Tab-separated table of N, CA, C and O and ligand atoms in Angstrom:
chain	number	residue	atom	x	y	z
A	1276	UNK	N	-111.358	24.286	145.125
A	1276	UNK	CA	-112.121	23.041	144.897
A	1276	UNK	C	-111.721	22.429	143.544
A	1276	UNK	O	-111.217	21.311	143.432
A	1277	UNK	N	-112.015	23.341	142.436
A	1277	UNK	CA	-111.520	22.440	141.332
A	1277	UNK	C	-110.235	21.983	141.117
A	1277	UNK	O	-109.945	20.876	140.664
A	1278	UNK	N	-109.109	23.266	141.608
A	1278	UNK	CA	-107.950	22.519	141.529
A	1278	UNK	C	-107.336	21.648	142.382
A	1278	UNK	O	-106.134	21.385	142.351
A	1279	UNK	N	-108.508	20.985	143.496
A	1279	UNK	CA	-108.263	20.116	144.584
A	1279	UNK	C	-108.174	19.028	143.322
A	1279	UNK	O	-107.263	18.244	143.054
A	1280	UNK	N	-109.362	19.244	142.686
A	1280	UNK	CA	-109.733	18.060	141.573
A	1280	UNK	C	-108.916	17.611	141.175
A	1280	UNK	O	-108.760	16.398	141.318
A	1281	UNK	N	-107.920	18.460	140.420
A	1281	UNK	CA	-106.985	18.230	139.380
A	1281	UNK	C	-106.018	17.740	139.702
A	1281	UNK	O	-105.470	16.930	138.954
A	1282	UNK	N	-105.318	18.184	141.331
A	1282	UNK	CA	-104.377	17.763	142.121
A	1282	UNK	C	-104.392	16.242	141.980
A	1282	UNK	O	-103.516	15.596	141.404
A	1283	UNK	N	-106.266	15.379	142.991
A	1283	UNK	CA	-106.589	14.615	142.848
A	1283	UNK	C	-106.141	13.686	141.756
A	1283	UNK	O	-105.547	12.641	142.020
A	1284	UNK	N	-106.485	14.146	140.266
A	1284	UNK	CA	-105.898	13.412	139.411
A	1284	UNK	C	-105.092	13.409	138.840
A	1284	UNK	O	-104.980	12.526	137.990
A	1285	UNK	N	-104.059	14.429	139.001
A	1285	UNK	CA	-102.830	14.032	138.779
A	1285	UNK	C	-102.237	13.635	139.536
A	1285	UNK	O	-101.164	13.313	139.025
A	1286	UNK	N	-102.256	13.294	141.185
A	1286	UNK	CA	-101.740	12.148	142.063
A	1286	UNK	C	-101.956	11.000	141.355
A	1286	UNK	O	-101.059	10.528	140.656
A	1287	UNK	N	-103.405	10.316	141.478
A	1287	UNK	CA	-103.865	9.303	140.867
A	1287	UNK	C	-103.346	8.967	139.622
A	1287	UNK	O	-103.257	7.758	139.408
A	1288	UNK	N	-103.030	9.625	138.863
A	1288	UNK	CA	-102.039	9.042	137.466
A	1288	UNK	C	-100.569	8.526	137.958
A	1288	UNK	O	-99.870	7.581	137.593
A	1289	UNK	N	-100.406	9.490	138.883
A	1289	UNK	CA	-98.988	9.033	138.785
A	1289	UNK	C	-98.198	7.989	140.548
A	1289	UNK	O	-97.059	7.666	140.887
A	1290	UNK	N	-99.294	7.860	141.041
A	1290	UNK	CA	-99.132	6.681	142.193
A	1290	UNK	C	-99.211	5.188	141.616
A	1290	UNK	O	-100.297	4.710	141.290
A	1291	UNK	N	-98.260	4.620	141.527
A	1291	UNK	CA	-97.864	3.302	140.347
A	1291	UNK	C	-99.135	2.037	141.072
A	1291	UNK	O	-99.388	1.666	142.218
A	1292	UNK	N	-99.706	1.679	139.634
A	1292	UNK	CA	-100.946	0.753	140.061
A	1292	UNK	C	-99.703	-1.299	140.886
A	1292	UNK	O	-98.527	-1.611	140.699
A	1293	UNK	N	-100.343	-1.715	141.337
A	1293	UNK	CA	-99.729	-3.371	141.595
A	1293	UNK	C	-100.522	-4.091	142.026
A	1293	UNK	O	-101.392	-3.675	142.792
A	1294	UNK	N	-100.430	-5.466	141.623
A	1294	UNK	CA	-101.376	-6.710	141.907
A	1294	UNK	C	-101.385	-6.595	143.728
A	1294	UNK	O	-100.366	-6.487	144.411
A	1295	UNK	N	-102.595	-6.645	144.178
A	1295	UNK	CA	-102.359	-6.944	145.941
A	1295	UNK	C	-102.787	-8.756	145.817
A	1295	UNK	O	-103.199	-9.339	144.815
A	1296	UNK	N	-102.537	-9.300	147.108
A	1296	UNK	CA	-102.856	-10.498	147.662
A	1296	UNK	C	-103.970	-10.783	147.324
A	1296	UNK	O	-104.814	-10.451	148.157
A	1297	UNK	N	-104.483	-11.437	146.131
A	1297	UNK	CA	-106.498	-11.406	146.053
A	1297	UNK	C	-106.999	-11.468	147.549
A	1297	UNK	O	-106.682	-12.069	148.575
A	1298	UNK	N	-107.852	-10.631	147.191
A	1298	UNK	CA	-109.162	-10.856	148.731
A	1298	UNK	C	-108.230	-9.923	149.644
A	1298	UNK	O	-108.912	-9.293	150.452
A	1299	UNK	N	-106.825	-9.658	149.738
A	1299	UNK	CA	-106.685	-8.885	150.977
A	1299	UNK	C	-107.024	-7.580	151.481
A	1299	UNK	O	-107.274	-6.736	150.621
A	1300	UNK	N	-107.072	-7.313	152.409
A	1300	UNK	CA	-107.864	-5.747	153.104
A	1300	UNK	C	-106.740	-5.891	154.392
A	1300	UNK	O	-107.225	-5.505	155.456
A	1301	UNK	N	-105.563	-6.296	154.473
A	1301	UNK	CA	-104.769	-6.305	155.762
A	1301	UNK	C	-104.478	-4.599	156.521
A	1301	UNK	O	-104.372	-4.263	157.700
A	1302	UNK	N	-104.422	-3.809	155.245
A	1302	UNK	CA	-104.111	-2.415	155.055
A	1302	UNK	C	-105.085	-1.504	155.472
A	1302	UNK	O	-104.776	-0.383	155.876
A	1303	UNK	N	-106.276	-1.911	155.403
A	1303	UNK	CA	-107.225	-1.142	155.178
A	1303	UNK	C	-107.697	-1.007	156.715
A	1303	UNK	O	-107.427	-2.024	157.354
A	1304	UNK	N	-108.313	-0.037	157.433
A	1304	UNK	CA	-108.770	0.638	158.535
A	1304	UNK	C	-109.215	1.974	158.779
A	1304	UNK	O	-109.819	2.112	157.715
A	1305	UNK	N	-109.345	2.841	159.248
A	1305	UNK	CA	-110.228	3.977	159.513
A	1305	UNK	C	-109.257	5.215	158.620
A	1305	UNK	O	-108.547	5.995	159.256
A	1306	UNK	N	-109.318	5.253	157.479
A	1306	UNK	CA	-108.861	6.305	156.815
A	1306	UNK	C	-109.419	7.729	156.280
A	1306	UNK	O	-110.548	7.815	155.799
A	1307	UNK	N	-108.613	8.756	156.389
A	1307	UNK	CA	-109.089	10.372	155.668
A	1307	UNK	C	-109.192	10.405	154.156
A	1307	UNK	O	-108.775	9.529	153.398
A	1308	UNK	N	-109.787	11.502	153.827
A	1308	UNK	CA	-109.627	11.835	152.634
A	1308	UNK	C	-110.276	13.485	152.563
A	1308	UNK	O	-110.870	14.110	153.441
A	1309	UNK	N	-109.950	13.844	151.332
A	1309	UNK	CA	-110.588	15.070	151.056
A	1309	UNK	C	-112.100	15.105	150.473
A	1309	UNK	O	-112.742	14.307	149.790
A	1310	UNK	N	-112.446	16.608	151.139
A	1310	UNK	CA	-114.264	16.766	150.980
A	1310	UNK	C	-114.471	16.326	149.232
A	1310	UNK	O	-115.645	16.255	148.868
A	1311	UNK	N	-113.511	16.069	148.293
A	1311	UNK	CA	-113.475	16.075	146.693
A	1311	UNK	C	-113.590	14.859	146.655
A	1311	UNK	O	-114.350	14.333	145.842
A	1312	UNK	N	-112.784	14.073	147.620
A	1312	UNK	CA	-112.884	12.479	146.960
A	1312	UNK	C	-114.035	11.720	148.073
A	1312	UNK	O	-114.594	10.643	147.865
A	1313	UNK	N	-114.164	12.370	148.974
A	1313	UNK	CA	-115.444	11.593	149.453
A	1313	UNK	C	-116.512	11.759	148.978
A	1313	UNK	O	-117.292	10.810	148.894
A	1314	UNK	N	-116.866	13.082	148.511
A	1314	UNK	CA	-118.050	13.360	147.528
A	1314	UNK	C	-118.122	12.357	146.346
A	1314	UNK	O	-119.055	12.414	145.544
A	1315	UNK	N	-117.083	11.397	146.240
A	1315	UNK	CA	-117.267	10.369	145.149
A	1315	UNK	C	-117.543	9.072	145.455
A	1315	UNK	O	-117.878	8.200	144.652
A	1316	UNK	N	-117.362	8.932	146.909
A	1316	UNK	CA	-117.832	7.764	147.545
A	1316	UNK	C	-119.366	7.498	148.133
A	1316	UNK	O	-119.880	8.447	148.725
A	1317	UNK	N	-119.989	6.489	148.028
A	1317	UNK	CA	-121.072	6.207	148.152
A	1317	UNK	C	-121.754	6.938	150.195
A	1317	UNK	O	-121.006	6.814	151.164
A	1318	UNK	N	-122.506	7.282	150.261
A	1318	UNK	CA	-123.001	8.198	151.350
A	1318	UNK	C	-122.892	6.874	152.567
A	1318	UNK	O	-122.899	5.818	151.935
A	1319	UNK	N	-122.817	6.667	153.729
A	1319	UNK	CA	-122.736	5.925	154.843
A	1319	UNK	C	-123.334	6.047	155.856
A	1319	UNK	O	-122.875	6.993	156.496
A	1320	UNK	N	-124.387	5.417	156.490
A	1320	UNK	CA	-124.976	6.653	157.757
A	1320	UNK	C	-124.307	6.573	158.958
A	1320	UNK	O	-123.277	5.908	159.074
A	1321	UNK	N	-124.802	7.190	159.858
A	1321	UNK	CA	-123.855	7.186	161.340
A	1321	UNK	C	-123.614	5.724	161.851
A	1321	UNK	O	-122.563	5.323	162.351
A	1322	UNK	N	-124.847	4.930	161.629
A	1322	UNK	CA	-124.216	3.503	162.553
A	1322	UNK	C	-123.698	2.881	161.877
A	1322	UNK	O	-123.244	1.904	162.473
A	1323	UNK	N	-123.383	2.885	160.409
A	1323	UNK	CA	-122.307	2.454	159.475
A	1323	UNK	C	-120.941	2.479	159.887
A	1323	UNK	O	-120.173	1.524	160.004
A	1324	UNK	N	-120.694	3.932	160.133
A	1324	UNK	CA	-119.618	4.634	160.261
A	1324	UNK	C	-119.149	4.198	161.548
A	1324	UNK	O	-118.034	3.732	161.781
A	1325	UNK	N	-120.329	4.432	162.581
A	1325	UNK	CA	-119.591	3.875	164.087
A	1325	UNK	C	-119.483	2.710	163.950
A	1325	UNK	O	-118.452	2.408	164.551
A	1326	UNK	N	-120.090	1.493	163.349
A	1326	UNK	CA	-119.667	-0.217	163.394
A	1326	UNK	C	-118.086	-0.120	163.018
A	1326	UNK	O	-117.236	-0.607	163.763
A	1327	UNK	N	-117.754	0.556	161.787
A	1327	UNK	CA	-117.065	0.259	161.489
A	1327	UNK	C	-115.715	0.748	161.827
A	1327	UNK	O	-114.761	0.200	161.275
A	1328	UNK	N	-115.499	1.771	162.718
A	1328	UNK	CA	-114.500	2.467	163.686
A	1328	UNK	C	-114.999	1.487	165.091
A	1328	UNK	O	-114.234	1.676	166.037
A	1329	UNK	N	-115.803	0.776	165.307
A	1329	UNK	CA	-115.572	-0.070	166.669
A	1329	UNK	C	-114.497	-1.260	166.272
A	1329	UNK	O	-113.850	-1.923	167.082
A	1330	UNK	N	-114.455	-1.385	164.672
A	1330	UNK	CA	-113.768	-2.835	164.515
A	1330	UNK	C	-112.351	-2.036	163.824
A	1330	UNK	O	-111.559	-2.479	162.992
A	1331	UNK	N	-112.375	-0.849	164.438
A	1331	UNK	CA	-111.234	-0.076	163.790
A	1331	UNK	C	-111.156	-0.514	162.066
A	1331	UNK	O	-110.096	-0.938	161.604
A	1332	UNK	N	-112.153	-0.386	161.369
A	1332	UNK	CA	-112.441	-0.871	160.121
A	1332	UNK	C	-112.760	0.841	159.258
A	1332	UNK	O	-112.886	2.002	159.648
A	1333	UNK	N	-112.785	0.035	157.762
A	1333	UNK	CA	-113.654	1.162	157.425
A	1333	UNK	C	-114.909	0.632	156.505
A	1333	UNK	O	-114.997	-0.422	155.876
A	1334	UNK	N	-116.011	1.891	156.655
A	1334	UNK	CA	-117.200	1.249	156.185
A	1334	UNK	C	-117.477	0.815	154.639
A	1334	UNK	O	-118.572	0.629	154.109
A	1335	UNK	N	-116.600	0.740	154.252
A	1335	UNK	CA	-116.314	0.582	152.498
A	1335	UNK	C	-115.938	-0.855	152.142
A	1335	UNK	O	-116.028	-1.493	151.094
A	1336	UNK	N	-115.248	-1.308	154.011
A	1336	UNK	CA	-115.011	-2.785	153.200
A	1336	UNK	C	-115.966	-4.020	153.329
A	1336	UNK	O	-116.801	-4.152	154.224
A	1337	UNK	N	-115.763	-4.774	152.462
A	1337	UNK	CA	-116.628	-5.482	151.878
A	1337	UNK	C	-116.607	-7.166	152.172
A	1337	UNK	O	-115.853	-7.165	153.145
A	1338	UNK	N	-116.810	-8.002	152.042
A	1338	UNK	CA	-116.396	-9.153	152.127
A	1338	UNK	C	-115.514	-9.891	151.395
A	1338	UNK	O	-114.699	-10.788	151.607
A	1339	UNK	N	-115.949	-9.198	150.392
A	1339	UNK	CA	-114.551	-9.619	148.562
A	1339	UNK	C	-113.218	-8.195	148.714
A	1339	UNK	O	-112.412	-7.753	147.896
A	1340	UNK	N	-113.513	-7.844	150.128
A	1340	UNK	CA	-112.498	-6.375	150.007
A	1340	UNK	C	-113.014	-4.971	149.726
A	1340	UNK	O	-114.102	-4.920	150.300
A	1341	UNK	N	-112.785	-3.850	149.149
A	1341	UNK	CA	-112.606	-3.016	149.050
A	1341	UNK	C	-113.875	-2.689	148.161
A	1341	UNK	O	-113.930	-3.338	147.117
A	1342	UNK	N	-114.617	-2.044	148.330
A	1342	UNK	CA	-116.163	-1.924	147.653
A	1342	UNK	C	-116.098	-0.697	146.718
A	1342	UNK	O	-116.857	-0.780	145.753
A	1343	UNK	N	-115.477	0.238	146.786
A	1343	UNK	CA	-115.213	1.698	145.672
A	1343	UNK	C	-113.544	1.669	145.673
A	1343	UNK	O	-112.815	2.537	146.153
A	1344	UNK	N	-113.281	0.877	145.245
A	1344	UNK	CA	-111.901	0.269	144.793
A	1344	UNK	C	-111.466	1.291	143.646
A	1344	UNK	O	-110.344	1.781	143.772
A	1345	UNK	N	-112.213	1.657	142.567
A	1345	UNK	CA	-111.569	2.552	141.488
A	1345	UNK	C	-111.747	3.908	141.933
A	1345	UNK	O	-111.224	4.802	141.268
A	1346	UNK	N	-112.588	4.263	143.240
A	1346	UNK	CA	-112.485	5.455	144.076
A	1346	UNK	C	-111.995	5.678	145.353
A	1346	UNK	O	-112.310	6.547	146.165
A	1347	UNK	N	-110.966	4.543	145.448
A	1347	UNK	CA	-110.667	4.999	147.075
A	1347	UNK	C	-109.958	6.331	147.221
A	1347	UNK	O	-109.641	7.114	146.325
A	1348	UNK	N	-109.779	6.427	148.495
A	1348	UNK	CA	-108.869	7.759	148.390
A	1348	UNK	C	-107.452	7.252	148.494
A	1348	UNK	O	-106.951	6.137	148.643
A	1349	UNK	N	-106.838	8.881	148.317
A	1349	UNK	CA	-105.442	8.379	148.255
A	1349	UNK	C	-104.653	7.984	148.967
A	1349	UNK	O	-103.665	7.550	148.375
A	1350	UNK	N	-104.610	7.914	150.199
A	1350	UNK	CA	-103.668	6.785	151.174
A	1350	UNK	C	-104.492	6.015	150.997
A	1350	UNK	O	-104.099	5.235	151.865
A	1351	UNK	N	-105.265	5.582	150.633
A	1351	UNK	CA	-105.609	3.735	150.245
A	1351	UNK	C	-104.342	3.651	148.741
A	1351	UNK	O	-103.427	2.842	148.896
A	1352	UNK	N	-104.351	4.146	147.932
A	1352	UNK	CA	-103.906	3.993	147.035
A	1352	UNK	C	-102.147	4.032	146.845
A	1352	UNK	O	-101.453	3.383	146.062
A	1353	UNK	N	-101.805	4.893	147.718
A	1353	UNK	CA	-100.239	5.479	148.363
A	1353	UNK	C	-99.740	3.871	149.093
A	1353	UNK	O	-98.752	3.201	148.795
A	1354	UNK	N	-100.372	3.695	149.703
A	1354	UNK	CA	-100.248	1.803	150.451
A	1354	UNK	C	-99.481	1.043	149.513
A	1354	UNK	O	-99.702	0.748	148.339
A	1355	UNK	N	-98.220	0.706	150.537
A	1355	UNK	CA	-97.449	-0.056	149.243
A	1355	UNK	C	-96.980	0.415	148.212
A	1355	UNK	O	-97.043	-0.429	147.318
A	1356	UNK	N	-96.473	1.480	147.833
A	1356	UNK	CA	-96.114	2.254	146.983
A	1356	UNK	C	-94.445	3.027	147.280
A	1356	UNK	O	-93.514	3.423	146.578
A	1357	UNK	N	-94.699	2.960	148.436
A	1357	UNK	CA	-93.586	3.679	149.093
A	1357	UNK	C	-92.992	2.769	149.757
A	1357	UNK	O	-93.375	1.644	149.437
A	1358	UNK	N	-92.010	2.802	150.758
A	1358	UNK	CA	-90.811	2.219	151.306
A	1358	UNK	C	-91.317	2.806	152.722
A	1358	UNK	O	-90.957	2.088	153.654
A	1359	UNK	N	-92.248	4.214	153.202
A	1359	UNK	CA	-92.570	4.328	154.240
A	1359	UNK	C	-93.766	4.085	154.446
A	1359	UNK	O	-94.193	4.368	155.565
A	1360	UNK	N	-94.577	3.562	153.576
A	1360	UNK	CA	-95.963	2.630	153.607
A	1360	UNK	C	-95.901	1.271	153.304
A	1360	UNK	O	-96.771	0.976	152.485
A	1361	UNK	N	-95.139	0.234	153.684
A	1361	UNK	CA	-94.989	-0.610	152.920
A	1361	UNK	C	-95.664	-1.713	153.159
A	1361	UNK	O	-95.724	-1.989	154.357
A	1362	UNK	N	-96.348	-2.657	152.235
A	1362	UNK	CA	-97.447	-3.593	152.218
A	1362	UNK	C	-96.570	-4.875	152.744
A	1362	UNK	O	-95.582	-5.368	152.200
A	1363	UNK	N	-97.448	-5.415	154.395
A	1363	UNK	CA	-96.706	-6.443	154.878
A	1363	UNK	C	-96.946	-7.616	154.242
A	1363	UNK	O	-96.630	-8.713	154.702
A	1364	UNK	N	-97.251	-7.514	153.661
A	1364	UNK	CA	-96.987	-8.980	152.312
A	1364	UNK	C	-96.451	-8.849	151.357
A	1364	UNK	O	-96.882	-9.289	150.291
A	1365	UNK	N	-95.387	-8.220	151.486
A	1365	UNK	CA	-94.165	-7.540	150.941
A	1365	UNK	C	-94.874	-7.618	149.124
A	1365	UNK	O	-94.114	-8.147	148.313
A	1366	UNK	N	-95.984	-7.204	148.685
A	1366	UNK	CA	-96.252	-6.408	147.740
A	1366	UNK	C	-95.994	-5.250	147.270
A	1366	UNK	O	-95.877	-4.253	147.983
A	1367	UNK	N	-95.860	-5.258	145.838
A	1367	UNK	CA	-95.028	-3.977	145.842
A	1367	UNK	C	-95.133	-3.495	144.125
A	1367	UNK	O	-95.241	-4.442	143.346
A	1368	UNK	N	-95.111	-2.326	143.615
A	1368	UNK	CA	-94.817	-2.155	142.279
A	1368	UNK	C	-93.835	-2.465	141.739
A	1368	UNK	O	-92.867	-2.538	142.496
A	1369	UNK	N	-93.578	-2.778	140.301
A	1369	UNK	CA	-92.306	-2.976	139.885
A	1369	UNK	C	-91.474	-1.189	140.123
A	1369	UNK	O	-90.455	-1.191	140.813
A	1370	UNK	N	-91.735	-0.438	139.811
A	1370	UNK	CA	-90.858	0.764	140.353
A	1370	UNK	C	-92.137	2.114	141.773
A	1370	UNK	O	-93.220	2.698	141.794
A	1371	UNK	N	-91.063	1.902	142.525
A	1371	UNK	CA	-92.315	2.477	143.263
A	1371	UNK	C	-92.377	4.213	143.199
A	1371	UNK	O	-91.675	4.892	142.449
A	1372	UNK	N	-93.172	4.633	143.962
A	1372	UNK	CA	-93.763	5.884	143.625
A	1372	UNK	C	-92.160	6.964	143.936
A	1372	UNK	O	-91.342	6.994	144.855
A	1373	UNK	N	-92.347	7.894	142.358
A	1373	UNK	CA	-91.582	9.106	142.602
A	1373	UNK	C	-91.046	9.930	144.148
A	1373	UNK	O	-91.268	11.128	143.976
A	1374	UNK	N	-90.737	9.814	144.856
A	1374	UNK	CA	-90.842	10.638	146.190
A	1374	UNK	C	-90.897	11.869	146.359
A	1374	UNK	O	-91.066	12.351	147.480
A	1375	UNK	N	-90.724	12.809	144.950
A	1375	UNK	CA	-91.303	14.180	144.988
A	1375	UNK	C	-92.827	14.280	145.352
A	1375	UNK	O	-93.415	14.960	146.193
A	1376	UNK	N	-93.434	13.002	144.059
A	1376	UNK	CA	-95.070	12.917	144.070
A	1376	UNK	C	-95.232	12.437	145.667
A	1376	UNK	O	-96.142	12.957	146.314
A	1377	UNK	N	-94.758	11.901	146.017
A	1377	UNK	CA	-94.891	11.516	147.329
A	1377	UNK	C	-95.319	12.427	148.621
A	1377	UNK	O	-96.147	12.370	149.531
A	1378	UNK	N	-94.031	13.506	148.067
A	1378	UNK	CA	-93.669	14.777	149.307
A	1378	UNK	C	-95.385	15.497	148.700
A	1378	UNK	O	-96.329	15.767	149.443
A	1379	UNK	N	-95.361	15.603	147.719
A	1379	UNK	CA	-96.309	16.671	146.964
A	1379	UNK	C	-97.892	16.350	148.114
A	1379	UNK	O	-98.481	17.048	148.939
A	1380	UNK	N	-98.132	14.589	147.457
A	1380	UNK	CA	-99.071	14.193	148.355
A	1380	UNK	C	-99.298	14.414	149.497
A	1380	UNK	O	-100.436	14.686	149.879
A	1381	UNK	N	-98.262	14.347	150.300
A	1381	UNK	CA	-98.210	14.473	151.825
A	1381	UNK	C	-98.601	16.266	152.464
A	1381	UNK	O	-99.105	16.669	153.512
A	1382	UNK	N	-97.948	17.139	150.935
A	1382	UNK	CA	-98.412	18.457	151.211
A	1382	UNK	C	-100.337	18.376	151.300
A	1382	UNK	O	-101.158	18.512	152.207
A	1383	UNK	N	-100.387	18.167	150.245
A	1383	UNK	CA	-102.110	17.946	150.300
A	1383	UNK	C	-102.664	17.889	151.052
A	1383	UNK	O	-103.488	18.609	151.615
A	1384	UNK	N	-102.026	16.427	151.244
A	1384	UNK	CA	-103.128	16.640	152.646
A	1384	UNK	C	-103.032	17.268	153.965
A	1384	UNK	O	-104.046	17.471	154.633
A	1385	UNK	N	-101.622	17.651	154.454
A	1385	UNK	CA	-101.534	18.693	155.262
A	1385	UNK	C	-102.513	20.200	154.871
A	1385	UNK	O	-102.992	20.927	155.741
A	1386	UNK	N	-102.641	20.413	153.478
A	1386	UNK	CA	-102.771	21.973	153.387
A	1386	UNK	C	-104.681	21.673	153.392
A	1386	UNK	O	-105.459	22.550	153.766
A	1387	UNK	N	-105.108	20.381	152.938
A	1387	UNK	CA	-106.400	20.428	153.084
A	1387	UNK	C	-107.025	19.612	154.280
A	1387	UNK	O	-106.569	18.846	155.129
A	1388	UNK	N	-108.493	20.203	153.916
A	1388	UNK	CA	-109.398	19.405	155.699
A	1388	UNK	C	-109.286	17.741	155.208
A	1388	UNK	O	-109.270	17.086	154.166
A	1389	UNK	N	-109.244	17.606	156.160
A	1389	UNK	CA	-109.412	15.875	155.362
A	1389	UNK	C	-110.553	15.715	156.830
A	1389	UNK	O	-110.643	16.209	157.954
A	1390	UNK	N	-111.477	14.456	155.770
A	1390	UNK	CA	-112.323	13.905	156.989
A	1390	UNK	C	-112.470	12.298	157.113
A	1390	UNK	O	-111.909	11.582	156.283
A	1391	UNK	N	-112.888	11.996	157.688
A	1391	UNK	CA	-112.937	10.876	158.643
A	1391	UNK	C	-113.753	9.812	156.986
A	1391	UNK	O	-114.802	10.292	156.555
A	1392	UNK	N	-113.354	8.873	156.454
A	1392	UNK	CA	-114.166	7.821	155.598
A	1392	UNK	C	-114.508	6.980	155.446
A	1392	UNK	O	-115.164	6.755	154.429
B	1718	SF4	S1	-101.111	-3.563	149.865
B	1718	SF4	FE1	-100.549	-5.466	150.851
B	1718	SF4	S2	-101.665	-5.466	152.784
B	1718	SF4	FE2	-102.644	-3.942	151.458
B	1718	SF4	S3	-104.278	-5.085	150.413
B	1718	SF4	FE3	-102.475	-5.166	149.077
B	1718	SF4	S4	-101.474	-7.097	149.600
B	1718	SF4	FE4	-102.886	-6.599	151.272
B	1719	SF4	S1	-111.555	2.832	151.012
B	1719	SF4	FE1	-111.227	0.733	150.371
B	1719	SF4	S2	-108.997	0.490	150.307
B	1719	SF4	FE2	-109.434	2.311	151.516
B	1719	SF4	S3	-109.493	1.616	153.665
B	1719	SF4	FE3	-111.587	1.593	152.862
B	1719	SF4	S4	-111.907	-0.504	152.139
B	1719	SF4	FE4	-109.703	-0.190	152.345
């Protein structure tokens, strides 16, 4: 658990921040995360959760977008970063993410539960 934490933030340091499209959520839909970073997201109840998997959505977004924006999880954050995630409004960092940190990420979340957010 704690060194899920740490993992956590040392992904997050090093997944390169970039301006998106103001207001866009084109990206955004029914995404995982780990029991560490949802414990940081605000609680949702069941008919939250089901509205928002009927509109293949997720329940976080907002009308201005993205509502725990400085907590999403990390494939919200991985989006556009990479060359195999790439933001169709061809947004992008000026240098994009390491692809070790990349591979590393992708271990993660293979090696942990991820749940439904
Ligand atoms: S990464 Fe691209 S698609 Fe996703 S919110 Fe930003 S601009 Fe929109
Ligand atoms: S957590 Fe935020 S960025 Fe991620 S899918 Fe939900 S609304 Fe989009």
């Amino acid at each position: 658990m704690t060194s899920n934490i740490h993992k956590i933030r040392f992904f997050r340091e090093r997944i390169p921040s970039f301006e998106c499209v103001p207001g866009c959520h084109d990206c955004c839909g029914p995404v995982t995360t780990s029991a560490e970073e949802m414990a940081r997201l605000p609680a949702k109840s069941d008919a939250e959760h089901e509205a928002a998997l009927a509109e293949w959505s997720c329940p976080h977004l907002g009308d201005k977008g993205c509502q725990v924006y400085a907590e999403r999880p990390l494939i919200c954050r991985l989006f556009g970063t990479t060359p195999r995630l790439p933001c169709p409004n061809g947004k992008r960092p000026e240098v994009m993410i390491d692809p070790r940190i990349e591979q590393q990420i992708h271990r993660f979340f293979a090696e942990t539960r991820q749940v439904l957010v």
